[in-house]
Amino acid sequence: MMNSMVLVDMVPMNFNSLFAEHGLLLKIDKGNQIFQEGENAEELYLIQKGAVQLSKETESGKELTLRICGPNSMIGECSVFGPPINHTMTAKAMMNTELLSMKKDSLEMLLTEQPTLMIEYIKWLQNEHLKTQSILRDLVMHGKKGALYSTLIRLANTYGKLNENNDLYIDFNLTNSDLANLCSTSREMVNRMLNDLKKQGVISLDKSIITIHNLEYLKKEICCENCPLSVCRID
């Protein structure tokens, strides 16, 4: 029998209810964009089904994937109670996806009317900043190998499940190109590093499914700070 890991709820239940009551349902086909870097950020989105990739284009023209968000994740960069801003990332559906969208004006009005909801929104916003800072820190400080190791840890914390041997497998199909974009490196480099981990028995590969046999090895190699699960995630 396979058991799922215990994962934290990314959005409080009252936000789910808020979007369900006031949000507009959007259905996005696989490969289509939800918003694009540089566009006006006027809405927040709550993912109901599917998965969304949040990425930036670097100065050299490469794609850097910062997040892969699944159900119960809120995405968008609208400046609530602030001046208009533009999206700093592009959001693209990795599979057929359903979202609930809410305009900035509507969200501001509802937050003003419900102080408790305002507090939850501030908590969510703070946690989003911590997650982004943590990802960028690992990309900058630990090099390509550290970037891959920390990405595998975050994927395990977000999409990991236990198999019958109590090993973690990442229940999300990712190509080596997807991993390369998450690590800001080349597919060939990711191939070599994954093969090295496989030879050491740290991971095993079955098509696009990665099973992690020694999570502590990955943590030790990057001097893991054991951040809370709410921060050490890829979504």
Coordinates of C-alpha atoms in Angstrom, one line a residue:
M1 CA 0.0 0.0 0.0
M2 CA 1.4 3.4 -1.0
N3 CA 1.0 6.3 1.4
S4 CA 1.1 10.0 0.4
M5 CA 3.4 12.4 2.3
V6 CA 1.7 14.8 4.7
L7 CA 1.7 18.1 2.8
V8 CA 0.8 21.5 4.1
D9 CA -2.3 23.3 2.8
M10 CA -1.0 26.1 0.5
V11 CA -4.1 28.2 0.7
P12 CA -6.4 28.5 3.8
M13 CA -9.8 27.0 3.4
N14 CA -11.5 30.4 3.6
F15 CA -9.6 31.5 0.5
N16 CA -10.8 28.4 -1.3
S17 CA -14.4 29.4 -0.3
L18 CA -13.8 33.0 -1.4
F19 CA -12.6 32.1 -4.9
A20 CA -15.3 29.5 -5.2
E21 CA -18.0 32.1 -4.5
H22 CA -16.5 35.1 -6.3
G23 CA -14.0 33.8 -8.8
L24 CA -14.4 33.2 -12.5
L25 CA -13.6 29.7 -13.8
L26 CA -11.0 29.5 -16.5
K27 CA -10.1 26.3 -18.5
I28 CA -6.6 26.4 -20.0
D29 CA -5.4 23.8 -22.4
K30 CA -1.9 22.2 -22.0
G31 CA 0.8 24.5 -23.3
N32 CA -1.2 27.7 -23.3
Q33 CA -0.2 30.7 -21.3
I34 CA -2.3 32.1 -18.4
F35 CA -0.3 35.4 -18.2
Q36 CA 3.0 36.6 -19.7
E37 CA 6.0 38.4 -18.3
G38 CA 5.6 42.1 -18.8
E39 CA 1.7 42.1 -19.0
N40 CA -0.4 44.0 -16.5
A41 CA -0.9 42.0 -13.3
E42 CA -4.6 42.6 -12.6
E43 CA -5.8 39.2 -11.2
L44 CA -5.0 36.4 -8.7
Y45 CA -5.6 32.8 -9.7
L46 CA -6.4 29.7 -7.6
I47 CA -5.6 26.4 -9.3
Q48 CA -8.3 23.9 -9.1
K49 CA -7.0 21.1 -11.3
G50 CA -3.8 20.6 -13.3
A51 CA -0.3 22.2 -13.0
V52 CA 1.2 25.5 -13.9
Q53 CA 4.8 26.4 -14.6
L54 CA 6.0 29.9 -13.6
S55 CA 9.2 30.9 -15.4
K56 CA 11.4 33.8 -16.5
E57 CA 13.5 34.4 -19.5
T58 CA 17.1 35.2 -18.7
E59 CA 19.2 37.8 -20.4
S60 CA 20.8 35.1 -22.5
G61 CA 17.5 33.9 -23.7
K62 CA 17.3 30.8 -21.5
E63 CA 14.2 29.8 -19.6
L64 CA 14.4 29.6 -15.8
T65 CA 11.5 27.8 -14.2
L66 CA 11.0 29.1 -10.6
R67 CA 7.8 27.2 -9.6
I68 CA 5.6 24.3 -10.6
C69 CA 2.2 24.8 -8.9
G70 CA -0.6 22.3 -8.6
P71 CA -4.1 22.3 -7.1
N72 CA -4.8 24.6 -4.1
S73 CA -1.9 26.9 -5.1
M74 CA -2.6 30.6 -5.6
I75 CA -0.6 32.4 -8.3
G76 CA -0.4 35.9 -9.7
E77 CA 1.4 39.1 -8.8
C78 CA -1.2 41.8 -8.7
S79 CA -0.3 44.6 -6.2
V80 CA -3.2 44.5 -3.7
F81 CA -3.8 48.0 -2.3
G82 CA -0.9 49.3 -4.4
P83 CA -0.2 50.8 -7.8
P84 CA -0.5 48.7 -11.0
I85 CA 2.4 46.5 -11.7
N86 CA 3.5 44.1 -14.5
H87 CA 4.0 40.3 -14.2
T88 CA 7.6 39.4 -13.6
M89 CA 7.0 35.8 -14.7
T90 CA 5.2 33.8 -17.4
A91 CA 2.6 31.2 -16.3
K92 CA 2.0 28.3 -18.6
A93 CA -0.3 25.2 -18.2
M94 CA 1.7 22.0 -18.1
M95 CA -1.4 20.0 -18.6
N96 CA -5.1 20.8 -19.0
T97 CA -5.8 23.1 -16.1
E98 CA -8.7 24.8 -14.4
L99 CA -8.3 28.0 -12.3
L100 CA -10.5 30.4 -10.5
S101 CA -9.5 34.1 -11.2
M102 CA -10.4 37.2 -9.2
K103 CA -9.8 40.8 -10.1
K104 CA -7.7 43.0 -7.9
D105 CA -10.6 45.4 -7.2
S106 CA -12.8 42.6 -6.0
L107 CA -10.1 41.1 -3.8
E108 CA -9.3 44.4 -2.2
M109 CA -13.0 45.0 -1.4
L110 CA -13.4 41.5 0.2
L111 CA -10.2 41.8 2.2
T112 CA -11.3 45.2 3.5
E113 CA -14.6 43.7 4.6
Q114 CA -13.0 40.7 6.3
P115 CA -10.0 41.5 8.5
T116 CA -9.4 37.9 9.3
L117 CA -9.0 37.1 5.6
M118 CA -6.6 40.1 5.3
I119 CA -4.4 38.5 8.0
E120 CA -4.4 35.1 6.1
Y121 CA -3.5 37.0 2.8
I122 CA -0.5 38.6 4.5
K123 CA 0.6 35.3 5.9
W124 CA 0.3 33.7 2.4
L125 CA 2.2 36.6 0.8
Q126 CA 5.1 36.4 3.4
N127 CA 5.4 32.6 2.8
E128 CA 5.5 33.2 -1.0
H129 CA 8.4 35.6 -0.6
L130 CA 10.3 33.1 1.7
K131 CA 9.8 30.4 -0.9
T132 CA 11.2 32.5 -3.7
Q133 CA 14.1 33.8 -1.7
S134 CA 15.0 30.2 -0.7
I135 CA 14.9 29.0 -4.4
L136 CA 17.1 31.9 -5.6
R137 CA 19.5 31.4 -2.7
D138 CA 20.1 27.8 -3.6
L139 CA 20.5 28.6 -7.3
V140 CA 23.1 31.3 -6.5
M141 CA 25.0 29.7 -3.6
H142 CA 25.2 26.0 -4.4
G143 CA 26.1 25.8 -8.1
K144 CA 24.6 23.5 -10.6
K145 CA 24.8 20.4 -8.5
G146 CA 23.3 22.1 -5.5
A147 CA 20.6 23.5 -7.6
L148 CA 19.6 20.0 -8.8
Y149 CA 19.8 18.6 -5.3
S150 CA 17.7 21.3 -3.7
T151 CA 15.2 21.0 -6.6
L152 CA 14.8 17.3 -6.0
I153 CA 14.3 18.0 -2.3
R154 CA 11.6 20.5 -3.0
L155 CA 9.9 18.2 -5.5
A156 CA 9.9 15.5 -2.9
N157 CA 8.4 17.8 -0.3
T158 CA 5.7 18.9 -2.8
Y159 CA 4.9 15.9 -4.9
G160 CA 6.6 13.1 -3.0
K161 CA 4.8 9.8 -2.1
L162 CA 6.1 6.8 -0.2
N163 CA 6.2 3.4 -2.0
E164 CA 6.0 0.0 -0.5
N165 CA 9.8 0.2 0.4
N166 CA 9.3 3.6 2.2
D167 CA 11.3 5.3 -0.5
L168 CA 10.1 8.6 -1.9
Y169 CA 9.0 8.8 -5.5
I170 CA 8.1 12.1 -7.2
D171 CA 4.6 11.7 -8.4
F172 CA 4.9 14.2 -11.2
N173 CA 6.1 13.6 -14.7
L174 CA 9.2 15.8 -15.5
T175 CA 11.5 15.6 -18.4
N176 CA 15.2 16.2 -18.0
S177 CA 14.6 19.5 -19.9
D178 CA 12.1 20.5 -17.3
L179 CA 14.6 19.8 -14.5
A180 CA 17.3 21.7 -16.4
N181 CA 15.0 24.8 -16.6
L182 CA 14.4 24.5 -12.8
C183 CA 18.2 24.4 -12.2
S184 CA 19.2 27.0 -14.8
T185 CA 21.5 24.6 -16.6
S186 CA 21.6 22.4 -19.6
R187 CA 19.8 19.1 -20.2
E188 CA 23.1 17.4 -20.7
M189 CA 24.4 18.6 -17.4
V190 CA 21.3 17.3 -15.6
N191 CA 21.6 13.9 -17.4
R192 CA 25.2 13.6 -16.1
M193 CA 24.3 14.6 -12.5
L194 CA 21.3 12.3 -12.4
N195 CA 23.3 9.4 -13.7
D196 CA 26.0 10.0 -11.0
L197 CA 23.3 10.0 -8.3
K198 CA 21.9 6.8 -9.8
K199 CA 25.3 5.1 -9.7
Q200 CA 25.6 6.0 -6.0
G201 CA 22.2 4.5 -5.3
V202 CA 20.8 7.9 -4.1
I203 CA 18.0 7.8 -6.7
S204 CA 16.6 5.5 -9.4
L205 CA 14.9 6.4 -12.6
D206 CA 11.9 4.7 -14.2
K207 CA 11.1 6.7 -17.4
S208 CA 10.2 10.1 -16.1
I209 CA 9.6 9.1 -12.5
I210 CA 12.4 9.7 -10.0
T211 CA 12.6 7.7 -6.8
I212 CA 14.8 9.1 -4.0
H213 CA 16.4 6.4 -1.8
N214 CA 18.6 8.7 0.3
L215 CA 17.1 12.1 0.9
E216 CA 19.5 12.8 3.7
Y217 CA 22.4 12.5 1.3
L218 CA 21.0 15.3 -0.9
K219 CA 20.3 17.5 2.2
K220 CA 23.9 16.9 3.6
E221 CA 25.5 17.8 0.2
I222 CA 23.8 21.3 0.2
C223 CA 24.1 21.9 4.0
C224 CA 20.3 21.9 4.2
E225 CA 18.9 24.4 6.7
N226 CA 15.8 22.2 7.3
C227 CA 13.4 25.0 6.3
P228 CA 9.7 24.4 7.2
L229 CA 7.8 22.3 4.6
S230 CA 5.7 25.4 3.9
V231 CA 8.9 27.1 2.5
C232 CA 10.9 24.2 1.1
R233 CA 8.5 23.5 -1.8
I234 CA 8.5 23.9 -5.6
D235 CA 4.9 25.2 -5.9

